[in-house]
PDB file of C-alpha atoms in Angstrom:
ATOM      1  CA  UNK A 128      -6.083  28.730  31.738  1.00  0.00           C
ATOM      2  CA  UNK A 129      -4.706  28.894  28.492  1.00  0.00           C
ATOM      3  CA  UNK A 130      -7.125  29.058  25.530  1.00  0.00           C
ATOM      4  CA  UNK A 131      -6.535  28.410  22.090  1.00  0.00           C
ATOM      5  CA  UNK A 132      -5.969  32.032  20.585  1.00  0.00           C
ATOM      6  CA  UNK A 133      -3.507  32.472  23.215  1.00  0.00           C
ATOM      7  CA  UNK A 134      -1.794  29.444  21.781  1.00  0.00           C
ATOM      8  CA  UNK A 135      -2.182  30.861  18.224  1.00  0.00           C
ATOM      9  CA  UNK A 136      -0.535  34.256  19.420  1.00  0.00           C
ATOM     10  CA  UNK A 137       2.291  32.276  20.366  1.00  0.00           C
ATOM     11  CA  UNK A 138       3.162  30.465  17.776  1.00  0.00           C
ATOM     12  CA  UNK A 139       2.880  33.169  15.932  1.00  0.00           C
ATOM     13  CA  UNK A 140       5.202  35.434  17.697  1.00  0.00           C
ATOM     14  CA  UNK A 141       7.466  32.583  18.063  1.00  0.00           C
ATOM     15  CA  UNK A 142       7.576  31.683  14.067  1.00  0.00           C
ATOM     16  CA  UNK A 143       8.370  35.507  13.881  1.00  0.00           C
ATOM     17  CA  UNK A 144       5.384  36.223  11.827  1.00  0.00           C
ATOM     18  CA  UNK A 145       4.433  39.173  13.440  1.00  0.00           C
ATOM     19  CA  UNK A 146       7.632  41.766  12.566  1.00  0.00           C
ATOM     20  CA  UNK A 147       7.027  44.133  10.111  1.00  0.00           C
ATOM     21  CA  UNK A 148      10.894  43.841   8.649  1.00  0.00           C
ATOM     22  CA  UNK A 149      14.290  41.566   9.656  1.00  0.00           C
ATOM     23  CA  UNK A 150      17.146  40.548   8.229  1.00  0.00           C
ATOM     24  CA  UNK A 151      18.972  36.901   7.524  1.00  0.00           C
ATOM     25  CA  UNK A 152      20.486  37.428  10.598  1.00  0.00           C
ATOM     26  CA  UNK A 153      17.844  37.725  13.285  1.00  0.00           C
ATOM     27  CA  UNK A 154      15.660  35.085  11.280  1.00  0.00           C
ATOM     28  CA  UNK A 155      15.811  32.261  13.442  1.00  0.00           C
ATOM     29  CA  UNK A 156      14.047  29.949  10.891  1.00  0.00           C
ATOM     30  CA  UNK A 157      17.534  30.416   8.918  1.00  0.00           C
ATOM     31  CA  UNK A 158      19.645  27.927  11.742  1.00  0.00           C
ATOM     32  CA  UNK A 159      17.584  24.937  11.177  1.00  0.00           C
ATOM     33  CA  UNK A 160      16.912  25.388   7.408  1.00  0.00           C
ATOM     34  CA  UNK A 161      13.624  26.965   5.235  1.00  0.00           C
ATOM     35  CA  UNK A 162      12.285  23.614   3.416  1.00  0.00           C
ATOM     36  CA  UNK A 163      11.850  24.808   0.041  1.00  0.00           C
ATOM     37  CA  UNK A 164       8.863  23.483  -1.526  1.00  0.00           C
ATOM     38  CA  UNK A 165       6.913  25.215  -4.802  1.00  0.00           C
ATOM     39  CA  UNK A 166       7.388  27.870  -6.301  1.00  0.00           C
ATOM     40  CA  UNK A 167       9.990  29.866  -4.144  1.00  0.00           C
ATOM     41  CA  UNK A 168       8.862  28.272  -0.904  1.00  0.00           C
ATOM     42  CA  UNK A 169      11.622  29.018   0.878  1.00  0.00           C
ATOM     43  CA  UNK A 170      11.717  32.921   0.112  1.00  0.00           C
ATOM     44  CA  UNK A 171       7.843  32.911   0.517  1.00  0.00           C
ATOM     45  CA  UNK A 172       8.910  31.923   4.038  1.00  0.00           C
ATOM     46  CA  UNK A 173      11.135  34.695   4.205  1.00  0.00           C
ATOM     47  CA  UNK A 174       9.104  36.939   3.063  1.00  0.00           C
ATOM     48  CA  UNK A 175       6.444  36.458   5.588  1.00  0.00           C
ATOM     49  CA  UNK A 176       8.595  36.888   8.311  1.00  0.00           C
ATOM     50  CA  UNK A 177       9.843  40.723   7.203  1.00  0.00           C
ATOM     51  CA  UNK A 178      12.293  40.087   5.098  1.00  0.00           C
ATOM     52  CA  UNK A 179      13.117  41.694   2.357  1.00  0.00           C
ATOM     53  CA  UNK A 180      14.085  38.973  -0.249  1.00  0.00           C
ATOM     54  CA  UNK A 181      13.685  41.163  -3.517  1.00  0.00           C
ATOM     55  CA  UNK A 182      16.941  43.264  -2.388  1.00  0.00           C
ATOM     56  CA  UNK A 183      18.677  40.339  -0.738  1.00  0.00           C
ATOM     57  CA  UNK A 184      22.499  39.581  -2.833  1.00  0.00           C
ATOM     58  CA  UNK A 185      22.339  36.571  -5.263  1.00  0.00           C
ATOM     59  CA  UNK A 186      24.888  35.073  -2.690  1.00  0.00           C
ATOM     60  CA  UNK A 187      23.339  35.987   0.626  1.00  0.00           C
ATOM     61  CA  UNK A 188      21.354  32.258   0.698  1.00  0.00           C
ATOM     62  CA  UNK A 189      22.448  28.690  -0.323  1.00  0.00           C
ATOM     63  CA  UNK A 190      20.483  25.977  -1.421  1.00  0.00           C
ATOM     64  CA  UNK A 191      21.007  22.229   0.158  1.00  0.00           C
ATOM     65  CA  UNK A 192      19.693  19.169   0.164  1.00  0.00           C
ATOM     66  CA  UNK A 193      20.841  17.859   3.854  1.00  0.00           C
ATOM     67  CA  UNK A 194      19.191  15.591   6.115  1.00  0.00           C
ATOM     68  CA  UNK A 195      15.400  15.842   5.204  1.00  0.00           C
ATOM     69  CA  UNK A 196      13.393  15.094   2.381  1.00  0.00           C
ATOM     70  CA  UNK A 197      13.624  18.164   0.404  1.00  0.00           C
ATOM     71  CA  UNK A 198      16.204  21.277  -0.212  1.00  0.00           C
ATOM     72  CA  UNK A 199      16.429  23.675   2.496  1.00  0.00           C
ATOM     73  CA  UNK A 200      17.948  27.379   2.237  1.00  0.00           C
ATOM     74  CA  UNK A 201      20.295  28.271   4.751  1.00  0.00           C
ATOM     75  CA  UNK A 202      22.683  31.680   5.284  1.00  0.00           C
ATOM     76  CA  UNK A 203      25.618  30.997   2.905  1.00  0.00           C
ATOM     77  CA  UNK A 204      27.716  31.941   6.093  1.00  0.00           C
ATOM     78  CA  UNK A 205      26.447  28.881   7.515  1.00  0.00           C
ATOM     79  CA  UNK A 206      27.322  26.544   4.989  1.00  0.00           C
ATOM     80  CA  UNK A 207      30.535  25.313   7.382  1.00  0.00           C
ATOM     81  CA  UNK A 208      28.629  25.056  10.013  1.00  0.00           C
ATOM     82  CA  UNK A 209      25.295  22.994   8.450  1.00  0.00           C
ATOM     83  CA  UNK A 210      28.145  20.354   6.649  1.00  0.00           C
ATOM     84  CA  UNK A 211      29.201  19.406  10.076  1.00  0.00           C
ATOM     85  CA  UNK A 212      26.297  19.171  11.890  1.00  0.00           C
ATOM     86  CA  UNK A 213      24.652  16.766   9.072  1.00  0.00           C
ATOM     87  CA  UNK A 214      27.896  14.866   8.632  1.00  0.00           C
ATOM     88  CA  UNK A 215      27.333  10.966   9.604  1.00  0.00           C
ATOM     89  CA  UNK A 216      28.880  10.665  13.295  1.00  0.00           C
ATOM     90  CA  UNK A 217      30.153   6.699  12.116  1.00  0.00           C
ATOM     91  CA  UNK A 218      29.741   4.446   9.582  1.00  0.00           C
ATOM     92  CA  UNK A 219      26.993   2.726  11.525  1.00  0.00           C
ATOM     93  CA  UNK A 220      25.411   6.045  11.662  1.00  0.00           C
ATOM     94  CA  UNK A 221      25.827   6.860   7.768  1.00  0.00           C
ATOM     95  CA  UNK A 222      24.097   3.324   7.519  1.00  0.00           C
ATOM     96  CA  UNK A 223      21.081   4.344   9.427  1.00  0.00           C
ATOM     97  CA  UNK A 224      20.961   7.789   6.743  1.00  0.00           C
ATOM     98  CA  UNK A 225      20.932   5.226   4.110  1.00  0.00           C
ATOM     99  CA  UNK A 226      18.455   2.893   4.955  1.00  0.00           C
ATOM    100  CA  UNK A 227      18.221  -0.386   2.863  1.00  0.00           C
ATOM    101  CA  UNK A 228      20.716   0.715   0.916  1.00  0.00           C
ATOM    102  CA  UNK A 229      23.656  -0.364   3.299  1.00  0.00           C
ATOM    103  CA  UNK A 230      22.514  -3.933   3.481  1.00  0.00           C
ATOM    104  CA  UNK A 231      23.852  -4.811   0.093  1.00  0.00           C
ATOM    105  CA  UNK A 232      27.042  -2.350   0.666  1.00  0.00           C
ATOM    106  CA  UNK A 233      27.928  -4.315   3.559  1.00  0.00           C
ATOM    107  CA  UNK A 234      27.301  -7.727   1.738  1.00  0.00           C
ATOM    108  CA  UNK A 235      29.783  -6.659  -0.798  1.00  0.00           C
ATOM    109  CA  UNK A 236      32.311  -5.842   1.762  1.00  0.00           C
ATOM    110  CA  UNK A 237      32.106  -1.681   1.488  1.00  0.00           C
ATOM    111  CA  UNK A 238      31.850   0.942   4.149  1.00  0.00           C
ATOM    112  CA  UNK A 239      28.560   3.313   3.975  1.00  0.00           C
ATOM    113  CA  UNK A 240      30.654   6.269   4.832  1.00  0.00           C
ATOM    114  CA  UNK A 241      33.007   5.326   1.442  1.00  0.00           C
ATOM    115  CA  UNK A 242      30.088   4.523  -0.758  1.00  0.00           C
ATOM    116  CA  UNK A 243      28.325   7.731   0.369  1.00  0.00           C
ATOM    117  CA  UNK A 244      31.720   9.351  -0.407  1.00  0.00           C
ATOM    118  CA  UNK A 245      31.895   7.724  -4.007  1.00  0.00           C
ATOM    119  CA  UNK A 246      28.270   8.928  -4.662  1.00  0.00           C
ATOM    120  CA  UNK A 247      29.328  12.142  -3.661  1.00  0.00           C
ATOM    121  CA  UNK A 248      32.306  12.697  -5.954  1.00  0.00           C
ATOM    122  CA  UNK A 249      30.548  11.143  -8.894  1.00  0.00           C
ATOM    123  CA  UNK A 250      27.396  13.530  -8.586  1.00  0.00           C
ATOM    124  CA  UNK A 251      29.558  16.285  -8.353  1.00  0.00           C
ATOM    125  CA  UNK A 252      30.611  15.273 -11.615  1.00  0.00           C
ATOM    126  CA  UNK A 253      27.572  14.971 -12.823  1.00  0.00           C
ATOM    127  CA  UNK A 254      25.582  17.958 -11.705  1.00  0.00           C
ATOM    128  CA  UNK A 255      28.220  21.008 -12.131  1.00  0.00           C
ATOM    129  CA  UNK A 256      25.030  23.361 -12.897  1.00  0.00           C
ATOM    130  CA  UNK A 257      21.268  23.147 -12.142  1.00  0.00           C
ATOM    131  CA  UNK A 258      20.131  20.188 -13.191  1.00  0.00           C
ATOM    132  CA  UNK A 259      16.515  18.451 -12.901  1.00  0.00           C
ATOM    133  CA  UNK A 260      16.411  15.120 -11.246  1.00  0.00           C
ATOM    134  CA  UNK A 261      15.654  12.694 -13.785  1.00  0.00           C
ATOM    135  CA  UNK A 262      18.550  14.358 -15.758  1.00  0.00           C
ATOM    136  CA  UNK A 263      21.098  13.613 -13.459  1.00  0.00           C
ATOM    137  CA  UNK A 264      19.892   9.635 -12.591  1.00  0.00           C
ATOM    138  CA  UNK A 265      19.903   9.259 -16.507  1.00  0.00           C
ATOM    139  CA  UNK A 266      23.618   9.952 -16.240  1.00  0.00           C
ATOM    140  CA  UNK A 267      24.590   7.735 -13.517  1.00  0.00           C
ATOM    141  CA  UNK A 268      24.912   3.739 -15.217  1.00  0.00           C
ATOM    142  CA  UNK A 269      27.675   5.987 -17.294  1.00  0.00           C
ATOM    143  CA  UNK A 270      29.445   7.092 -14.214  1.00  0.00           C
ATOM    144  CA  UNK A 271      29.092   4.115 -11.896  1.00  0.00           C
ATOM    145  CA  UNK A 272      32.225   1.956 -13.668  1.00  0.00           C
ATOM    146  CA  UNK A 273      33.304   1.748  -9.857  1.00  0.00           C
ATOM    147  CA  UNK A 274      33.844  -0.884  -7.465  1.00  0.00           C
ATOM    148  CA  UNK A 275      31.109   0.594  -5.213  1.00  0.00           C
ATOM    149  CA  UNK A 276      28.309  -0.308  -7.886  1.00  0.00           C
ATOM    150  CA  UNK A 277      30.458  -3.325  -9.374  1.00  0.00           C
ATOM    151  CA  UNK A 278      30.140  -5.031  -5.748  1.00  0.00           C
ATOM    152  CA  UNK A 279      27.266  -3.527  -4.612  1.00  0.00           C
ATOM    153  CA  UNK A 280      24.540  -6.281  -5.942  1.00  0.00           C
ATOM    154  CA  UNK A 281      23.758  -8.028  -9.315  1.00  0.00           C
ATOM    155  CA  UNK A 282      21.726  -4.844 -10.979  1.00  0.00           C
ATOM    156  CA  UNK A 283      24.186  -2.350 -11.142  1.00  0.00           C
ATOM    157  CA  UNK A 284      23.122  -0.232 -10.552  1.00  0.00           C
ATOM    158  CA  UNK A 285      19.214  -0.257  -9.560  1.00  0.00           C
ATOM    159  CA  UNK A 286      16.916  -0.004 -12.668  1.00  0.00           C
ATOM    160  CA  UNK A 287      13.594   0.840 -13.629  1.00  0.00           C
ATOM    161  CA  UNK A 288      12.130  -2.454 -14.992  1.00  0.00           C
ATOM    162  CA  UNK A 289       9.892  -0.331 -17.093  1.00  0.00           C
ATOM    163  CA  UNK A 290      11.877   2.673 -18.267  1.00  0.00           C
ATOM    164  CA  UNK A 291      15.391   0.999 -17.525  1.00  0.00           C
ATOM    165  CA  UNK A 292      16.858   4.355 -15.887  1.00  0.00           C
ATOM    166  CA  UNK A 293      19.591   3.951 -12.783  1.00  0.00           C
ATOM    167  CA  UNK A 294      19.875   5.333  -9.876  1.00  0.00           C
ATOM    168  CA  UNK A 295      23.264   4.907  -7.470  1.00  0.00           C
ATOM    169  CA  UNK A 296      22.522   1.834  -5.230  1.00  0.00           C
ATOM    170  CA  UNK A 297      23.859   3.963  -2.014  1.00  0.00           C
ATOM    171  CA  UNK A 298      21.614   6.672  -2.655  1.00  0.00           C
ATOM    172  CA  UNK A 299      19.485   8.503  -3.682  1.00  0.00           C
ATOM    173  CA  UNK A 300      17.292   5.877  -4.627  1.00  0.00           C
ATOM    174  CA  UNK A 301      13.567   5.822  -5.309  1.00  0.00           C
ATOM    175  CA  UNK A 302      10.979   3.413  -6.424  1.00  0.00           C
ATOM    176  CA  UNK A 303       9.328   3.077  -9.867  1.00  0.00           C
ATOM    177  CA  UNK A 304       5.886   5.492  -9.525  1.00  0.00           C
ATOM    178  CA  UNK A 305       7.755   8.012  -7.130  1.00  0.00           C
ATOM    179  CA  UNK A 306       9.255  11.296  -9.665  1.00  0.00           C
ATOM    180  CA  UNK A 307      10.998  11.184 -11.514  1.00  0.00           C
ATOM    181  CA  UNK A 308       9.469   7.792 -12.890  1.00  0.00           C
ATOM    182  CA  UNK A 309       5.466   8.977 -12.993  1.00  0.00           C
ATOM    183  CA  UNK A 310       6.547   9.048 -16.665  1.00  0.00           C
ATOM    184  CA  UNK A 311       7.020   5.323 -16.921  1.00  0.00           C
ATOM    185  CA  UNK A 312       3.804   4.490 -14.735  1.00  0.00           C
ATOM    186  CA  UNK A 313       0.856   4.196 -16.434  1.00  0.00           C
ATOM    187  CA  UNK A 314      -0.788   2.090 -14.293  1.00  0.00           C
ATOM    188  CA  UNK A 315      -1.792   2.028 -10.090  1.00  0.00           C
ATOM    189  CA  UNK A 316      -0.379  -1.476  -9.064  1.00  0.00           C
ATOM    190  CA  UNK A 317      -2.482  -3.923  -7.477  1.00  0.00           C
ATOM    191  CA  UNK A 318      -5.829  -1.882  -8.716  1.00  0.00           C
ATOM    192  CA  UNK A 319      -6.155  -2.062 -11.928  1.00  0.00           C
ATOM    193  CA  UNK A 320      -6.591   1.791 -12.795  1.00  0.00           C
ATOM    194  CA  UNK A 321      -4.737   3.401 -15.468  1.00  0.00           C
ATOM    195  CA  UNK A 322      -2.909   5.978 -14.932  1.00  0.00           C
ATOM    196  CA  UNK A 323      -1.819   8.659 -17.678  1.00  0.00           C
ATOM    197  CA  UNK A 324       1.392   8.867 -18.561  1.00  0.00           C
ATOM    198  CA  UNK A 325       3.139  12.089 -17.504  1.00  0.00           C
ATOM    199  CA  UNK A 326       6.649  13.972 -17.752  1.00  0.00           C
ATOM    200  CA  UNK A 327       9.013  14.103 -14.079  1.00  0.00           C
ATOM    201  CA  UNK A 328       9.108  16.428 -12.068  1.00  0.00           C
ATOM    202  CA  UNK A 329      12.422  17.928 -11.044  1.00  0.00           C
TER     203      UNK A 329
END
């Protein structure tokens, strides 16, 4: 019978916790992505598993946002390899990535994988160096001149009722209360608690 410690031994083998020292290469966390979250999550993570992230080259490790909910590192070798594997198989497919977001693209007669292409290009233009959140959906109503946002509903694009920032209606999209917009939320709705006003997060 298995008991729980063996379990724990495991898992911990497995996770690659035990090792004493390894490199990017043998650190099988690296294929699927270390979520970075906090303070230097992802080289925490690293860290824990032997390797040596204090001597590690500035360009050894990339940074992406890809298919889950927050940026993952990855080996900058990899970077080919991770854009294809998260690259929408169809346009039905990119819909499904997108969520409610397609249902007003396909009203106005435009393809998901074209908007998500047009969101692309115009955050590129947008963020061309390290730039917090809030920053960058502050810029987009002066980018989105397009025929993506013209058609893609009547708000163009999606606003804040209360702090009257956009966001591109393809994505990435968030609701008022959710960062960057705690700053604009004062108040818990439906229970009438107040809620102090604070600055977004990035």
């Amino acid at each position: 019978m298995v008991d729980r410690r063996q379990v724990m031994s495991f898992r911990f083998r497995a996770q690659q916790l035990d090792r004493a020292r390894g490199g990017l290469d043998d650190t099988a966390i690296l294929d699927i992505g270390v979520q970075d979250t906090g303070p230097d999550g992802a080289r925490w993570a690293l860290a824990l598993r032997g390797v040596d992230v204090a001597a590690l080259p500035a360009e050894a490790l990339l940074l992406l946002w890809t298919v889950r909910g927050a940026p993952h590192l990855y080996r900058r070798s990899d970077a080919g390899a991770v854009a294809a594997a998260v690259e929408p198989y169809s346009d039905a497919d990119a819909g499904k990535r997108i969520y409610d977001a397609a249902k007003p693209l396909k009203a106005a007669g435009i393809g998901n994988l074209a908007a998500l292409d047009e969101v692309a290009s115009r955050m590129r233009a947008i963020v061309t160096r390290p730039t917090v959140k809030g920053r960058s959906r502050a810029a987009w109503p002066r980018r989105c001149p397009s025929r993506t946002c013209d058609r893609a509903g009547p708000a163009r694009p999606p606003t804040c009722t209360r702090c009257r920032s956009g966001s591109p209606p393809c994505g990435p999209g968030w609701n008022c209360g959710s960062a960057p917009h705690r700053r604009c939320w004062n108040a818990s709705p439906g229970s009438g608690r107040r809620r102090p006003r604070t600055t977004g997060s990035t």
